[in-house]
Amino acid sequence: MVVHSRYLDIAAAIRERIEAGEWEPGALLPRLNDLAKQYNANRDTIGRAVSVLESEGYVWAVQGRGIVVRHGLMRLRRPRGDLVKRNKATPNAGYSFPAASGQEKWKHHITPLAGYEPLINPRVARLLGVEPGSSVMRRFRVTGPESEPPFQINISWIHPRGVADAPEVASEDPGPGHWLYLLERAGHWPISWTEFHRARMPTQEEAKLLEIAISLPVLEIVRVGTSGGDGQPIEVTEYVAASDRVETVHVLRRDESAQPPWPDIDGPPDEIESDR
């Protein structure tokens, strides 16, 4: 016999109340003791219900503050396409990469950082073409739309030859994407980019910076920029965003072999043929 747990019923009830707008984004839920009284349950049962809602991205339990209703629930997910634009909106701007739709203004949630750090991630080191543990110029950002929690973490690693060619890339804040323009101006025009996407669990530090539960997966996008000057990697950028706030959109293209006309039929293949 299947036993349905009480905490799942309570999680469903609180979820319905959040979706109905009983608590505004950023508001605190009642304390665990108060919720326990409302639902005639003990604190442990309420805690398990809250954990379910955390894993779904509905709330964020902050030690010393309470249970916060997450902003991400109250807005559409952000389609992330594949179009790179020239950023003309701000001075000293270079490129604007796919991140969000619309013309909304983004801000830094921490002070932008730039400086040499050991690149200990072997995957990123391999993509950049340096030895793991090498001292590499790192640009660190936590950004997102104004009035919202942080949307994404950006970590850019610049190959040593790029810094040698364009020392200005070490500036902490030369403008969005402007450092890529500086690299291109120094002889790496045009940079081409390839992205690798995967879902994973966040680290403790990532969860803290993004204001999410450690149990909520993140979308990791690793962008590799290849120099147009020598055909070698010149930069690798890691984007990390909460999985409930972003989605990727891909338009599928037909290979030459799948173009009409089909040789043996007038129209598209039937369902049986398409499954072969």
C-alpha positions as a printed Julia matrix, in Angstrom:
276×3 Matrix{Float64}:
  0.0    0.0     0.0
  1.33   3.42   -0.96
  1.52   5.82    1.97
  1.25   9.51    1.1
  3.39  11.63    3.4
  1.8   14.48    5.3
  4.66  16.87    4.5
  3.91  16.59    0.76
  0.3   17.66    1.38
  1.53  20.65    3.38
  4.07  21.56    0.69
  1.28  21.46   -1.91
 -0.94  23.68    0.22
  1.78  26.29    0.77
  2.71  26.13   -2.93
 -0.89  26.95   -3.86
 -0.9   29.92   -1.5
  2.33  31.26   -2.98
  1.02  30.85   -6.54
 -2.18  32.61   -5.55
 -0.14  35.65   -4.51
 -0.78  35.49   -0.77
  2.86  36.5    -0.21
  4.65  38.99   -2.43
  8.03  38.12   -3.96
 10.68  38.65   -1.32
  8.2   38.38    1.55
  8.79  36.08    4.5
  6.59  33.06    5.12
  5.26  32.61    8.66
  7.7   31.02   11.1
  7.89  27.24   11.31
  6.07  27.24   14.65
  3.26  29.34   13.2
  2.97  27.1    10.12
  2.95  24.07   12.4
 -0.06  25.51   14.25
 -1.84  26.36   10.98
 -1.46  22.83    9.65
 -1.67  20.99   12.98
  1.75  19.44   12.39
  5.11  19.35   14.13
  8.13  21.48   13.16
  9.95  18.57   11.53
  7.04  17.94    9.16
  6.87  21.63    8.26
 10.64  21.66    7.77
 10.41  18.78    5.3
  7.64  20.6     3.42
  9.79  23.73    3.21
 12.7   21.63    1.9
 10.47  20.42   -0.93
  9.53  23.99   -1.81
 13.2   25.0    -1.68
 14.17  22.27   -4.13
 11.46  23.53   -6.49
 12.66  27.13   -6.24
  9.54  28.49   -4.52
 11.27  29.62   -1.33
 14.72  30.2     0.08
 15.42  29.48    3.75
 17.92  32.04    5.04
 19.53  31.39    8.39
 18.77  34.22   10.8
 16.24  35.8     8.45
 13.48  33.31    7.68
 11.84  31.64    4.68
 11.85  34.03    1.72
  9.49  33.75   -1.25
 11.76  33.72   -4.29
 11.33  36.38   -6.98
 11.99  33.9    -9.78
  8.58  32.28   -9.27
  6.74  35.48  -10.08
  8.08  36.09  -13.58
  8.39  34.29  -16.87
 11.57  32.36  -17.43
 14.08  34.15  -19.57
 14.56  32.67  -23.05
 18.27  32.47  -23.81
 18.99  32.4   -27.53
 22.25  32.43  -29.46
 22.53  36.0   -30.75
 25.56  38.13  -29.83
 24.94  41.87  -30.18
 27.07  44.97  -30.08
 26.23  46.78  -26.87
 25.63  50.45  -27.67
 23.62  51.31  -24.58
 26.48  52.21  -22.24
 29.87  53.9   -22.64
 32.89  51.63  -23.16
 30.63  48.7   -24.01
 31.56  45.91  -26.38
 29.31  42.87  -26.7
 26.03  41.78  -25.18
 25.63  38.01  -24.93
 22.37  36.06  -24.64
 21.11  36.36  -21.1
 17.65  37.88  -21.01
 15.01  39.32  -23.28
 13.97  42.96  -23.32
 15.83  46.18  -22.63
 15.84  45.96  -18.84
 18.72  47.44  -16.91
 21.03  45.08  -15.05
 23.2   45.85  -12.05
 26.16  44.38  -10.17
 25.21  42.64   -6.94
 28.81  42.67   -5.72
 31.74  44.9    -6.61
 33.24  43.7    -9.93
 36.58  41.99   -9.4
 39.58  41.49  -11.69
 42.92  39.98  -10.77
 45.17  36.97  -11.07
 43.89  33.75   -9.52
 45.01  30.09   -9.75
 42.84  28.29  -12.3
 42.31  25.01  -10.48
 39.3   23.75  -12.48
 40.9   21.2   -14.84
 38.04  21.38  -17.35
 38.23  25.16  -17.73
 42.04  25.04  -17.79
 41.94  22.51  -20.62
 39.45  24.61  -22.59
 41.65  27.69  -22.14
 44.82  25.8   -23.01
 46.73  26.32  -19.76
 48.01  24.0   -17.04
 45.66  23.5   -14.05
 46.82  25.67  -11.18
 48.28  28.34  -13.47
 47.9   31.97  -12.4
 45.34  33.44  -14.83
 43.56  36.78  -15.11
 40.04  36.32  -13.73
 37.08  38.69  -14.08
 34.32  37.98  -11.54
 30.77  39.37  -11.69
 27.4   38.69  -10.06
 24.69  40.43  -12.08
 20.96  40.62  -12.63
 18.03  42.93  -13.34
 17.38  45.72  -10.89
 14.89  44.97   -8.09
 15.51  41.21   -8.4
 17.84  38.7    -6.75
 21.1   37.94   -8.54
 20.46  36.3   -11.88
 23.86  34.87  -12.77
 27.48  34.5   -11.77
 30.02  35.37  -14.5
 33.62  34.22  -14.24
 35.89  35.04  -17.2
 39.42  33.64  -17.52
 41.69  35.39  -20.01
 44.65  33.61  -21.56
 48.03  35.13  -20.54
 48.85  36.11  -24.12
 45.59  38.09  -24.23
 46.57  40.05  -21.13
 50.02  40.65  -22.62
 48.45  41.99  -25.82
 45.77  44.07  -24.04
 46.75  44.88  -20.42
 43.61  47.01  -20.08
 41.51  43.84  -19.68
 42.71  43.78  -16.06
 40.53  46.82  -15.33
 37.79  45.95  -12.86
 34.97  47.6   -14.77
 35.68  48.82  -18.34
 32.04  48.31  -19.35
 29.94  45.25  -20.32
 31.79  43.17  -22.91
 34.31  45.95  -23.54
 37.27  43.77  -22.55
 36.46  41.48  -25.49
 36.63  44.48  -27.82
 40.03  45.31  -26.31
 41.26  41.8   -27.08
 40.01  42.03  -30.66
 41.59  45.46  -31.13
 44.89  43.98  -29.91
 44.98  41.44  -32.74
 42.41  38.75  -31.9
 39.64  39.96  -34.23
 37.19  38.36  -34.79
 36.65  36.23  -31.71
 34.27  33.31  -32.29
 32.42  31.57  -29.48
 31.23  28.08  -28.61
 29.06  27.29  -25.58
 28.71  24.14  -23.51
 25.54  23.8   -21.4
 24.89  21.43  -18.53
 22.79  21.19  -15.36
 24.43  20.5   -12.01
 24.06  21.18   -8.32
 25.45  24.47   -6.99
 28.37  24.83   -4.64
 27.75  26.38   -1.24
 29.26  29.66   -2.43
 27.2   29.7    -5.64
 23.98  29.07   -3.72
 24.82  31.93   -1.38
 25.61  34.37   -4.2
 22.46  33.46   -6.17
 20.25  33.38   -3.06
 19.0   29.87   -3.72
 18.81  26.62   -1.8
 21.74  24.26   -2.13
 19.21  21.66   -3.33
 18.15  23.7    -6.39
 20.08  22.8    -9.57
 21.82  25.46  -11.61
 22.41  25.86  -15.33
 26.11  26.12  -16.12
 27.13  27.64  -19.45
 30.8   27.59  -20.37
 31.68  29.89  -23.29
 34.96  29.42  -25.11
 36.21  32.39  -27.13
 38.63  31.54  -29.94
 40.99  34.18  -31.3
 40.57  35.14  -34.92
 44.26  35.99  -34.97
 45.82  32.64  -34.13
 42.87  30.24  -33.9
 43.55  29.38  -30.24
 41.37  29.92  -27.14
 41.74  33.47  -25.81
 39.08  33.44  -23.06
 36.74  31.08  -21.23
 33.69  32.42  -19.39
 31.55  30.48  -16.94
 27.92  31.52  -16.4
 25.96  30.0   -13.51
 22.22  30.72  -13.17
 19.44  29.21  -11.06
 17.66  26.57  -13.12
 14.19  27.92  -12.38
 14.98  31.32  -13.9
 16.42  30.54  -17.31
 15.73  28.32  -20.29
 17.63  27.84  -23.51
 15.94  28.03  -26.91
 17.35  26.19  -29.9
 15.98  26.22  -33.44
 16.72  22.91  -35.15
 17.98  23.03  -38.74
 17.65  20.34  -41.39
 20.81  18.75  -42.7
 21.21  18.63  -46.46
 20.29  14.93  -46.32
 16.91  15.78  -44.77
 15.85  18.42  -47.3
 12.89  17.87  -49.66
 12.01  16.37  -52.04
 12.01  12.85  -50.6
 13.04  10.37  -53.28
 10.24   7.81  -52.83
  7.24   9.88  -51.66
  5.56  13.15  -52.56
  5.14  14.41  -48.97
  6.93  13.98  -45.65
  7.5   10.43  -44.38
  4.76   8.8   -42.3
  5.11   8.05  -38.61
  6.46   4.55  -39.19
  9.18   5.8   -41.52
 10.13   8.65  -39.19
 10.75   6.22  -36.32
 13.3    4.16  -38.23
